[in-house]
Coordinates of C-alpha atoms and ligand atoms in Angstrom, one line a residue:
M1 CA 65.8 139.6 104.8
Q2 CA 68.4 141.5 102.7
V3 CA 71.8 139.6 103.2
S4 CA 75.1 141.4 102.6
S5 CA 77.6 138.6 103.3
L6 CA 78.1 134.9 103.1
Q7 CA 77.9 134.8 107.0
E8 CA 74.4 136.3 106.9
A9 CA 73.3 134.1 104.0
R10 CA 74.4 131.0 105.8
Y11 CA 72.2 131.8 108.8
E12 CA 69.3 131.2 106.5
Y13 CA 70.4 127.8 105.2
Q14 CA 68.1 125.0 106.3
P15 CA 70.2 121.9 106.9
K16 CA 68.9 118.7 105.4
L17 CA 67.9 115.9 107.8
P18 CA 67.7 112.1 107.1
G19 CA 64.3 111.1 105.9
M20 CA 63.6 109.2 109.1
L21 CA 64.1 112.3 111.2
K22 CA 62.4 114.9 109.2
N23 CA 58.7 114.4 109.9
G24 CA 59.0 116.0 113.3
V25 CA 60.0 114.7 116.7
G26 CA 56.6 113.1 117.3
E27 CA 57.2 110.8 114.4
I28 CA 60.4 109.1 115.4
C29 CA 60.5 105.7 116.9
V30 CA 63.4 103.4 117.9
K31 CA 64.4 100.0 116.7
E32 CA 67.0 98.0 118.8
G33 CA 69.6 95.8 117.0
K34 CA 72.2 93.4 118.3
E35 CA 74.2 93.5 121.5
T36 CA 77.7 94.8 121.0
A37 CA 81.2 93.9 122.1
S38 CA 84.4 96.0 122.1
V39 CA 86.8 95.8 119.1
A40 CA 89.5 94.2 121.3
D41 CA 90.3 93.4 125.0
Q42 CA 86.7 92.5 125.6
D43 CA 87.2 91.1 129.1
K44 CA 89.1 94.2 130.3
I45 CA 86.7 96.7 128.8
K46 CA 83.7 94.8 130.2
E47 CA 85.3 94.9 133.6
L48 CA 86.0 98.6 133.4
F49 CA 82.5 99.5 132.0
P50 CA 80.1 97.0 133.9
N51 CA 77.1 99.3 133.5
T52 CA 77.5 100.5 129.9
Y53 CA 79.2 97.6 128.1
G54 CA 77.5 95.4 125.6
K55 CA 74.4 97.5 125.0
K56 CA 72.5 97.2 121.7
E57 CA 73.0 99.3 118.6
I58 CA 69.9 101.3 117.7
T59 CA 68.3 102.8 114.6
F60 CA 65.6 105.4 114.4
E61 CA 62.6 104.9 112.1
K62 CA 59.5 106.8 111.1
G63 CA 56.7 105.9 113.5
K64 CA 55.0 107.1 116.7
N65 CA 57.3 108.5 119.3
T66 CA 56.8 106.4 122.4
A67 CA 59.4 108.2 124.6
E68 CA 58.2 109.8 127.8
N69 CA 57.9 113.6 127.2
K70 CA 59.4 114.8 130.4
K71 CA 61.2 118.2 130.7
Q72 CA 64.8 117.9 129.7
V73 CA 67.7 120.0 130.9
V74 CA 70.8 119.1 128.8
G75 CA 74.4 120.3 129.0
V76 CA 76.7 120.4 125.9
I77 CA 80.4 120.8 125.5
L78 CA 82.7 121.2 122.5
S79 CA 85.9 119.3 123.1
G80 CA 89.4 119.1 121.5
G81 CA 90.4 120.7 118.2
Q82 CA 88.0 122.8 116.3
A83 CA 86.1 121.2 113.3
P84 CA 83.7 122.8 110.9
G85 CA 80.1 122.0 111.8
G86 CA 80.3 122.0 115.6
H87 CA 77.9 124.9 115.9
N88 CA 75.4 123.0 113.8
V89 CA 75.5 120.0 116.2
I90 CA 74.4 122.4 118.9
C91 CA 71.8 124.0 116.7
G92 CA 70.3 120.6 115.8
L93 CA 70.3 119.5 119.4
Y94 CA 68.6 122.8 120.4
D95 CA 66.0 122.7 117.7
A96 CA 65.0 119.1 118.5
L97 CA 64.9 119.8 122.3
K98 CA 62.6 122.9 121.7
A99 CA 60.5 121.0 119.2
T100 CA 60.0 118.2 121.8
N101 CA 59.0 120.6 124.5
P102 CA 59.5 124.4 124.5
E103 CA 60.3 124.2 128.2
N104 CA 63.4 122.1 127.6
V105 CA 66.7 123.8 128.4
L106 CA 70.1 123.6 126.7
L107 CA 73.2 124.8 128.6
G108 CA 76.5 125.2 126.9
F109 CA 79.5 124.7 129.2
K110 CA 82.4 126.9 128.1
G111 CA 86.0 126.1 127.1
G112 CA 85.6 122.3 126.8
P113 CA 85.4 119.7 129.6
S114 CA 86.8 122.3 132.1
G115 CA 83.6 124.3 131.7
L116 CA 81.7 121.4 133.4
I117 CA 84.2 121.4 136.3
D118 CA 84.2 125.2 136.7
N119 CA 80.4 125.4 136.2
D120 CA 81.0 128.1 133.5
Y121 CA 78.0 128.0 131.2
V122 CA 75.5 129.9 129.1
E123 CA 71.8 129.1 128.6
F124 CA 71.1 129.0 124.9
T125 CA 68.3 131.1 123.5
D126 CA 66.9 131.5 120.0
E127 CA 69.0 134.7 119.6
I128 CA 72.3 133.0 120.4
I129 CA 71.6 130.0 118.3
D130 CA 70.5 132.0 115.3
A131 CA 73.7 133.9 115.2
Y132 CA 75.7 130.7 114.8
R133 CA 73.7 128.6 112.4
N134 CA 75.8 127.0 109.7
T135 CA 78.9 128.9 110.7
G136 CA 82.4 127.4 111.3
G137 CA 84.4 127.5 114.5
F138 CA 83.7 126.6 118.1
D139 CA 83.4 130.2 119.4
I140 CA 79.8 129.8 120.5
I141 CA 81.1 128.3 123.8
G142 CA 84.8 127.6 123.0
S143 CA 86.7 124.3 123.4
G144 CA 89.5 122.7 125.4
R145 CA 91.4 119.5 125.9
T146 CA 91.1 118.9 129.7
K147 CA 90.8 115.2 130.3
L148 CA 88.0 114.1 132.6
E149 CA 89.4 111.0 134.3
T150 CA 89.8 111.4 138.0
V151 CA 87.1 110.5 140.6
Q152 CA 87.4 114.0 142.0
Q153 CA 86.5 115.5 138.6
F154 CA 83.5 113.2 138.2
E155 CA 82.3 114.1 141.6
I156 CA 82.4 117.8 140.7
V157 CA 80.6 117.1 137.4
E158 CA 78.0 115.1 139.3
K159 CA 77.4 118.1 141.6
V160 CA 77.3 120.6 138.8
A161 CA 74.8 118.3 137.0
A162 CA 72.6 118.1 140.1
K163 CA 72.7 121.9 140.6
H164 CA 71.2 122.5 137.2
G165 CA 69.0 119.4 137.2
L166 CA 70.8 118.1 134.1
N167 CA 69.5 114.8 132.8
A168 CA 72.0 114.6 130.0
I169 CA 75.4 115.8 128.9
V170 CA 76.4 115.8 125.2
I171 CA 80.1 115.7 124.4
I172 CA 81.1 116.8 120.9
G173 CA 84.6 115.5 120.4
G174 CA 87.2 113.2 118.8
D175 CA 88.4 109.8 120.0
D176 CA 90.0 111.1 123.2
S177 CA 86.9 113.2 124.1
N178 CA 84.5 110.4 123.4
T179 CA 86.7 108.1 125.5
N180 CA 86.0 110.8 128.2
A181 CA 82.3 110.5 127.3
A182 CA 82.3 106.7 127.8
V183 CA 84.1 106.9 131.2
L184 CA 81.7 109.7 132.4
A185 CA 78.7 107.7 131.2
E186 CA 79.9 104.7 133.2
Y187 CA 80.5 106.8 136.3
M188 CA 77.0 108.4 136.1
A189 CA 75.4 105.0 135.6
A190 CA 77.3 103.4 138.4
H191 CA 76.3 106.2 140.8
K192 CA 72.7 106.1 139.7
T193 CA 72.7 109.8 139.0
G194 CA 70.2 109.6 136.2
V195 CA 72.5 111.7 134.0
Q196 CA 72.9 110.3 130.5
V197 CA 76.0 111.0 128.4
I198 CA 75.9 111.1 124.6
G199 CA 78.9 111.7 122.3
C200 CA 79.1 113.1 118.8
P201 CA 82.0 112.1 116.4
K202 CA 84.1 115.2 115.6
T203 CA 87.6 115.6 114.2
I204 CA 89.1 117.0 111.0
D205 CA 91.6 114.2 111.2
G206 CA 89.0 111.6 110.0
D207 CA 90.4 108.9 112.4
L208 CA 87.2 108.5 114.4
K209 CA 85.5 106.1 112.1
N210 CA 84.7 102.4 111.9
E211 CA 82.1 100.1 110.5
D212 CA 79.3 102.3 112.1
I213 CA 80.8 105.8 112.1
E214 CA 81.5 106.4 108.4
A215 CA 83.1 109.8 108.9
S216 CA 83.8 112.3 111.6
F217 CA 82.4 115.7 111.0
G218 CA 84.8 118.5 109.9
F219 CA 86.9 116.2 107.7
D220 CA 84.8 117.1 104.6
T221 CA 85.2 120.9 105.0
A222 CA 88.8 120.8 106.2
T223 CA 90.0 118.6 103.3
K224 CA 88.1 120.7 100.8
T225 CA 89.6 123.9 102.2
F226 CA 93.2 122.5 102.1
S227 CA 92.6 121.0 98.6
E228 CA 91.5 124.3 97.3
V229 CA 94.8 125.9 98.4
I230 CA 96.9 122.9 97.4
G231 CA 95.3 123.1 93.9
N232 CA 96.2 126.8 93.8
I233 CA 99.8 126.1 94.8
E234 CA 100.0 123.4 92.1
R235 CA 98.8 125.9 89.5
D236 CA 101.4 128.4 90.7
A237 CA 104.1 125.7 90.6
N238 CA 103.1 124.8 87.1
S239 CA 103.1 128.5 86.1
A240 CA 106.4 129.5 87.6
K241 CA 108.1 126.1 87.2
K242 CA 110.8 126.8 89.7
Y243 CA 109.8 125.6 93.2
W244 CA 109.3 122.3 94.9
H245 CA 106.5 122.8 97.5
F246 CA 106.6 120.7 100.7
I247 CA 103.1 120.9 102.2
K248 CA 102.4 119.5 105.7
V249 CA 98.7 118.9 106.3
M250 CA 97.1 118.2 109.7
G251 CA 96.2 114.7 110.8
R252 CA 98.0 113.9 114.0
S253 CA 97.8 110.1 114.1
A254 CA 96.5 109.1 110.7
S255 CA 97.0 110.2 107.1
H256 CA 93.4 110.4 106.0
V257 CA 93.6 114.1 105.4
A258 CA 96.8 113.8 103.3
L259 CA 95.3 111.0 101.3
E260 CA 92.0 112.8 100.6
C261 CA 93.9 115.9 99.5
A262 CA 96.0 113.8 97.2
L263 CA 92.9 112.2 95.7
E264 CA 91.5 115.7 95.1
T265 CA 94.7 117.4 93.7
Q266 CA 97.0 114.6 92.3
P267 CA 100.3 116.0 93.6
N268 CA 103.6 114.5 92.6
I269 CA 104.1 112.8 95.9
C270 CA 101.9 112.2 98.9
L271 CA 103.5 110.3 101.9
I272 CA 101.1 108.0 103.7
G273 CA 102.3 107.4 107.3
E274 CA 100.6 104.0 107.5
E275 CA 102.5 102.8 104.4
V276 CA 105.8 104.1 105.8
A277 CA 105.2 102.1 109.0
A278 CA 104.1 99.0 107.1
K279 CA 107.1 99.1 104.8
K280 CA 109.4 100.0 107.8
M281 CA 110.7 102.9 105.8
S282 CA 113.5 104.9 107.4
L283 CA 114.0 108.6 107.0
S284 CA 116.6 108.0 104.3
D285 CA 114.2 105.7 102.4
I286 CA 111.6 108.5 102.4
A287 CA 114.2 111.0 101.2
D288 CA 115.2 108.6 98.4
Y289 CA 111.6 108.0 97.3
V290 CA 111.0 111.8 97.0
A291 CA 114.4 112.4 95.4
D292 CA 113.5 109.8 92.7
S293 CA 110.5 111.9 91.7
V294 CA 112.6 115.1 91.7
T295 CA 115.3 113.4 89.6
K296 CA 112.8 112.0 87.0
R297 CA 111.0 115.3 86.7
A298 CA 114.3 117.2 86.3
A299 CA 115.2 114.9 83.5
R300 CA 112.0 116.1 81.7
G301 CA 113.0 119.7 82.4
D302 CA 110.5 120.1 85.2
N303 CA 112.3 121.4 88.3
F304 CA 109.1 121.9 90.2
G305 CA 106.6 119.8 92.1
V306 CA 104.4 119.3 95.1
V307 CA 104.9 116.9 98.0
L308 CA 102.2 116.3 100.6
V309 CA 103.4 115.3 104.1
P310 CA 100.9 114.2 106.8
E311 CA 101.5 115.9 110.0
G312 CA 102.0 112.7 112.0
I313 CA 104.6 111.2 109.6
V314 CA 107.5 111.1 112.0
E315 CA 105.5 108.9 114.4
F316 CA 105.2 106.3 111.6
V317 CA 108.9 106.0 110.8
P318 CA 109.8 102.9 113.0
E319 CA 113.1 104.4 114.2
F320 CA 111.3 107.6 115.0
S321 CA 108.3 106.1 116.7
A322 CA 110.6 104.0 118.9
L323 CA 112.4 107.2 119.8
I324 CA 109.1 109.0 120.6
A325 CA 107.8 106.1 122.7
E326 CA 111.0 106.2 124.7
I327 CA 110.7 110.0 125.1
N328 CA 107.1 109.6 126.3
E329 CA 108.2 107.1 128.9
L330 CA 111.1 109.4 129.8
L331 CA 108.7 112.3 130.3
A332 CA 106.0 110.4 132.2
G333 CA 104.9 111.5 135.6
E334 CA 107.3 113.5 137.8
N335 CA 110.2 113.2 135.3
A336 CA 108.5 115.9 133.1
D337 CA 108.8 118.4 136.0
E338 CA 112.4 117.4 136.5
F339 CA 113.1 117.9 132.8
N340 CA 111.3 121.2 132.6
K341 CA 113.2 122.6 135.6
L342 CA 116.5 122.1 133.7
V343 CA 117.4 125.6 132.5
D344 CA 119.6 125.1 129.5
W345 CA 119.6 122.8 126.5
A346 CA 123.0 121.3 127.4
S347 CA 121.7 119.9 130.7
K348 CA 118.5 118.7 129.0
E349 CA 120.7 116.8 126.5
H350 CA 122.5 115.0 129.4
F351 CA 119.1 114.1 130.9
I352 CA 118.0 112.7 127.4
E353 CA 121.3 110.9 126.9
D354 CA 120.9 109.1 130.2
G355 CA 117.3 108.1 129.5
L356 CA 117.4 106.9 125.9
S357 CA 118.6 103.6 124.5
Q358 CA 121.6 103.6 122.3
N359 CA 119.6 103.1 119.1
S360 CA 117.2 105.9 119.9
M361 CA 120.1 108.2 120.8
K362 CA 121.6 107.5 117.4
V363 CA 118.4 108.6 115.7
F364 CA 118.1 111.6 118.0
A365 CA 121.7 112.7 117.3
L366 CA 121.0 112.7 113.5
L367 CA 118.2 115.4 113.9
P368 CA 118.8 119.1 113.5
E369 CA 118.7 120.8 117.0
P370 CA 115.4 122.7 116.4
L371 CA 113.7 119.3 115.6
Q372 CA 115.3 117.7 118.7
K373 CA 113.8 120.5 120.8
Q374 CA 110.4 120.1 119.1
L375 CA 110.2 116.4 120.2
F376 CA 110.4 117.6 123.9
L377 CA 107.6 120.1 123.7
E378 CA 104.9 119.6 126.2
R379 CA 102.4 116.7 125.5
D380 CA 98.7 117.5 125.2
P381 CA 96.6 116.4 128.2
H382 CA 96.0 113.0 126.6
G383 CA 99.8 112.3 126.3
N384 CA 100.0 112.9 122.6
V385 CA 103.1 114.5 121.0
Q386 CA 102.0 117.9 119.5
V387 CA 102.9 117.0 116.0
S388 CA 101.4 120.2 114.6
L389 CA 104.5 121.9 116.2
I390 CA 107.0 119.6 114.6
E391 CA 108.3 120.9 111.2
S392 CA 108.4 117.5 109.4
E393 CA 108.0 119.2 106.0
K394 CA 111.3 121.0 106.6
L395 CA 113.0 117.8 107.9
I396 CA 112.0 115.9 104.8
S397 CA 113.0 118.6 102.3
T398 CA 116.4 118.9 104.1
L399 CA 117.0 115.2 103.7
V400 CA 115.9 115.3 100.1
Y401 CA 118.3 118.2 99.5
D402 CA 121.2 116.1 101.0
N403 CA 120.2 113.1 98.9
L404 CA 120.1 115.2 95.7
R405 CA 123.6 116.6 96.5
R406 CA 124.9 113.0 96.6
R407 CA 123.2 112.2 93.3
K408 CA 124.7 115.3 91.7
K409 CA 128.2 114.2 92.8
H410 CA 127.6 110.8 91.1
G411 CA 126.2 112.6 88.0
T412 CA 122.8 111.0 88.3
Y413 CA 120.9 114.3 88.9
T414 CA 121.5 117.6 87.1
G415 CA 118.4 119.7 88.1
K416 CA 117.7 122.6 90.4
F417 CA 116.0 122.1 93.7
S418 CA 114.4 125.1 95.4
P419 CA 112.1 124.0 98.2
L420 CA 109.3 126.1 99.8
H421 CA 107.4 125.0 102.9
H422 CA 103.7 125.3 104.0
F423 CA 101.6 124.0 106.8
F424 CA 97.8 123.7 106.3
G425 CA 95.9 122.9 109.5
Y426 CA 94.4 125.7 111.5
E427 CA 93.1 127.4 108.2
G428 CA 90.7 124.5 107.7
R429 CA 89.3 123.9 111.1
C430 CA 86.9 126.8 111.3
A431 CA 85.9 127.3 107.7
F432 CA 82.1 127.7 107.0
P433 CA 81.0 124.1 107.0
S434 CA 80.3 122.6 103.5
N435 CA 76.7 121.7 102.9
F436 CA 77.7 118.1 103.7
D437 CA 79.1 119.0 107.1
A438 CA 76.3 121.5 107.8
D439 CA 73.7 118.8 107.1
Y440 CA 75.6 116.0 108.8
C441 CA 76.3 118.0 112.0
Y442 CA 72.7 119.3 112.3
S443 CA 71.5 115.7 111.9
L444 CA 74.0 114.4 114.6
G445 CA 72.7 117.0 117.1
Y446 CA 69.0 116.3 116.3
N447 CA 69.7 112.6 116.6
A448 CA 71.5 113.1 119.9
C449 CA 68.4 114.7 121.3
M450 CA 66.4 111.6 120.3
L451 CA 68.9 109.3 122.0
I452 CA 68.5 111.3 125.2
Q453 CA 64.7 111.3 124.9
Y454 CA 64.7 107.5 124.6
G455 CA 66.9 107.2 127.6
Y456 CA 70.2 106.0 126.1
T457 CA 73.6 106.6 127.7
G458 CA 77.2 105.9 126.7
Y459 CA 76.1 106.1 123.0
L460 CA 77.6 107.9 120.1
S461 CA 75.2 109.7 117.8
K462 CA 75.4 107.9 114.5
V463 CA 74.3 109.0 111.0
S464 CA 75.2 106.6 108.2
N465 CA 74.8 105.9 104.5
L466 CA 76.6 109.3 104.0
A467 CA 77.6 108.9 100.4
A468 CA 73.8 108.9 99.5
P469 CA 71.7 112.0 99.4
A470 CA 70.7 113.2 103.0
E471 CA 67.2 112.0 102.5
E472 CA 68.5 108.4 102.6
W473 CA 70.9 108.8 105.5
V474 CA 70.2 106.4 108.4
A475 CA 70.1 107.8 112.0
G476 CA 70.7 105.9 115.2
G477 CA 73.2 105.3 118.0
M478 CA 76.1 103.0 118.8
P479 CA 77.5 102.2 122.3
I480 CA 80.9 103.9 122.6
T481 CA 82.4 100.8 124.4
K482 CA 82.1 99.0 121.1
M483 CA 84.9 101.1 119.7
M484 CA 87.3 100.7 122.6
N485 CA 90.5 98.8 123.3
I486 CA 93.4 99.1 125.7
E487 CA 96.4 101.2 124.7
R488 CA 99.5 102.5 126.4
R489 CA 99.1 106.2 127.2
N490 CA 101.4 108.4 129.4
G491 CA 103.2 105.3 130.6
E492 CA 99.9 103.5 131.6
D493 CA 97.5 101.0 130.0
K494 CA 94.2 102.9 129.4
P495 CA 90.8 102.1 127.8
V496 CA 90.5 104.3 124.7
I497 CA 88.6 104.4 121.4
R498 CA 90.6 102.7 118.8
K499 CA 91.9 105.2 116.1
A500 CA 91.1 104.4 112.5
L501 CA 94.3 104.5 110.4
V502 CA 94.4 104.6 106.6
E503 CA 93.8 101.0 105.5
L504 CA 96.4 100.0 102.9
D505 CA 93.9 97.5 101.3
G506 CA 91.1 100.0 101.4
K507 CA 89.7 101.5 98.2
P508 CA 90.9 105.1 98.7
F509 CA 94.6 104.0 99.2
K510 CA 94.3 101.4 96.3
Y511 CA 93.1 104.1 93.9
F512 CA 96.0 106.4 95.0
E513 CA 98.5 103.5 94.6
E514 CA 97.3 102.7 91.1
N515 CA 97.9 106.3 90.0
R516 CA 100.8 107.7 91.9
E517 CA 103.7 106.5 89.7
K518 CA 102.3 108.6 86.9
W519 CA 101.6 111.6 89.2
A520 CA 105.2 111.4 90.5
V521 CA 106.7 112.0 87.1
E522 CA 104.1 113.8 85.0
T523 CA 102.2 116.9 85.9
C524 CA 98.7 115.6 86.5
Y525 CA 97.5 118.3 89.0
T526 CA 93.7 118.8 89.5
Y527 CA 92.2 122.0 90.8
P528 CA 89.1 121.5 93.0
G529 CA 88.6 125.2 93.7
A530 CA 86.7 126.8 96.6
I531 CA 83.8 125.1 98.5
Q532 CA 80.5 126.0 96.8
Y533 CA 77.5 126.6 99.1
Y534 CA 74.9 127.6 96.5
G535 CA 74.3 126.1 93.1
P536 CA 73.6 122.7 91.6
S537 CA 73.6 119.8 94.2
S538 CA 76.2 118.0 92.0
V539 CA 78.7 120.7 92.9
C540 CA 77.5 121.8 96.4
D541 CA 76.6 118.5 98.1
I542 CA 79.5 116.3 97.0
T543 CA 81.2 114.3 99.7
T544 CA 84.9 113.5 100.0
K545 CA 86.5 111.2 97.4
T546 CA 87.4 108.9 100.4
L547 CA 83.8 108.4 101.3
A548 CA 82.8 108.0 97.6
L549 CA 85.4 105.4 97.0
E550 CA 84.8 103.6 100.3
Q551 CA 81.1 103.3 99.5
G552 CA 81.5 102.6 95.9
Ligands
FBP601 P1 91.1 116.6 117.5 O1 91.7 115.2 117.5 O2 90.8 117.1 118.9 O3 89.9 116.7 116.6 O4 92.2 117.6 117.0 C1 92.9 117.3 115.8 C2 93.9 118.4 115.4 O5 93.3 119.3 114.6 C3 95.1 117.7 114.8 O6 95.0 117.6 113.4 C4 96.2 118.6 115.3 O7 97.4 117.9 115.5 C5 95.7 119.1 116.6 O8 94.4 119.1 116.6 C6 96.3 120.4 117.0 O9 95.9 120.7 118.3 P2 95.8 122.1 119.0 O10 94.5 122.7 118.5 O11 95.8 121.8 120.4 O12 97.0 122.9 118.5

């Protein structure tokens, strides 16, 4: 076929599978490992998940497939924020289902979990699947953030599943969505519906990982996309030598994306939320830290630089996280309706003043009004603050500006400070998946089909040893309850998958820490350039620096 665009060329790319999966579905057998326990709150999680708790980890191996070859009707949803590679999870699942039995059916429920409730679906065919192979985005069926948690919702899903004769549902999502998957799996098992539920680890934020899940898909492509543009900005800054660029990058609750981009591009400053929390840094400490770099560079004649700010930074500043926690409680339940009914900002301010403690009110009063308003924007259905809408890069550059003005007065700074602001998030979520994400996602989908065929439920599709070539990847499954603990959400204690934050004693952060003093003063920028899809494997198949450092 004559191809005339990258899009068409990517349809032809054949994703790589782990060696143990690539001999065909007839040659995959299962090996069970140890029983599992949740990462914390074991008694409570066990009580809440009596049918799915404590199951064994499993690994697939080359060997005769002993699963019963009955006809499968499987439903799949894409859930939460977009992440490059989601289409390939569906393609891998579809190919494995059809290879197992051409009569098997895959239904895609549209718009995320709500598609299952509304019975809004499409039956996948070769034609549909072939138009989405190795492409970015979730537009094949769309996505959404509806939380599946009420008994009424589960009853509807049960009816929809019965109507289609579904024997399994695959949920492709992040920590919140896979929490949904675990709860749904438990419901389906408790009601003896015969419907299995399997999750797949997605999120560009990189915070769905643990000792079994080495990386969530999409992180590789998104960070490479952001790093390309950050590198370009660095080159521009070093050419024009007149701007300080404050760049916010996505990553709602963890700073993995910012850290990976820093490892790729060596900016002058990269704030790491987890460190800010550990050192109990206040907003003025952060401003002082950045202003030190600006001052030292100005003394060398370099009135330019690049600062990376993780999207979720404000939630890590102790004074700020206390404020946000109070606002969350203040807006829980019916209070949110009462607040939203207030027509002007002045009456909302009274409501806020009455509800916040004195300390939080002090912090709140320091903020510029646009930021105050951003803190009261609607929460997502999981109760999270929508940090992508909070302009923390502007907040920090304003505080740095004030700090530098004071330094100027005292004669300790004589430079020029012209800040520019950027936010990289949505640009990276639907890029063409890198070869790594294309291969990883296809493997996750293929593997999910094997978990279904062997009768598992409440499991996350797991592919590990990811820093090695795909041939050496290891495929298997892990009970989702193993990753769960109890957390406070929307004013209530809930069982949720524990988020993986940046570990301050982990190798990626340690490497950053060893080098950042030099980066803060000198110009050490590196330019990773665009993702390469064709060419030598040493250029096209490289993983993230985070994964490479973590796995030595
Ligand atoms: P997931 O956790 O669902 O993968 O989404 C992550 C994310 O991309 C965050 O980085 C960002 O804060 C958020 O989604 C934005 O959400 P929305 O798409 O609803 O604006």
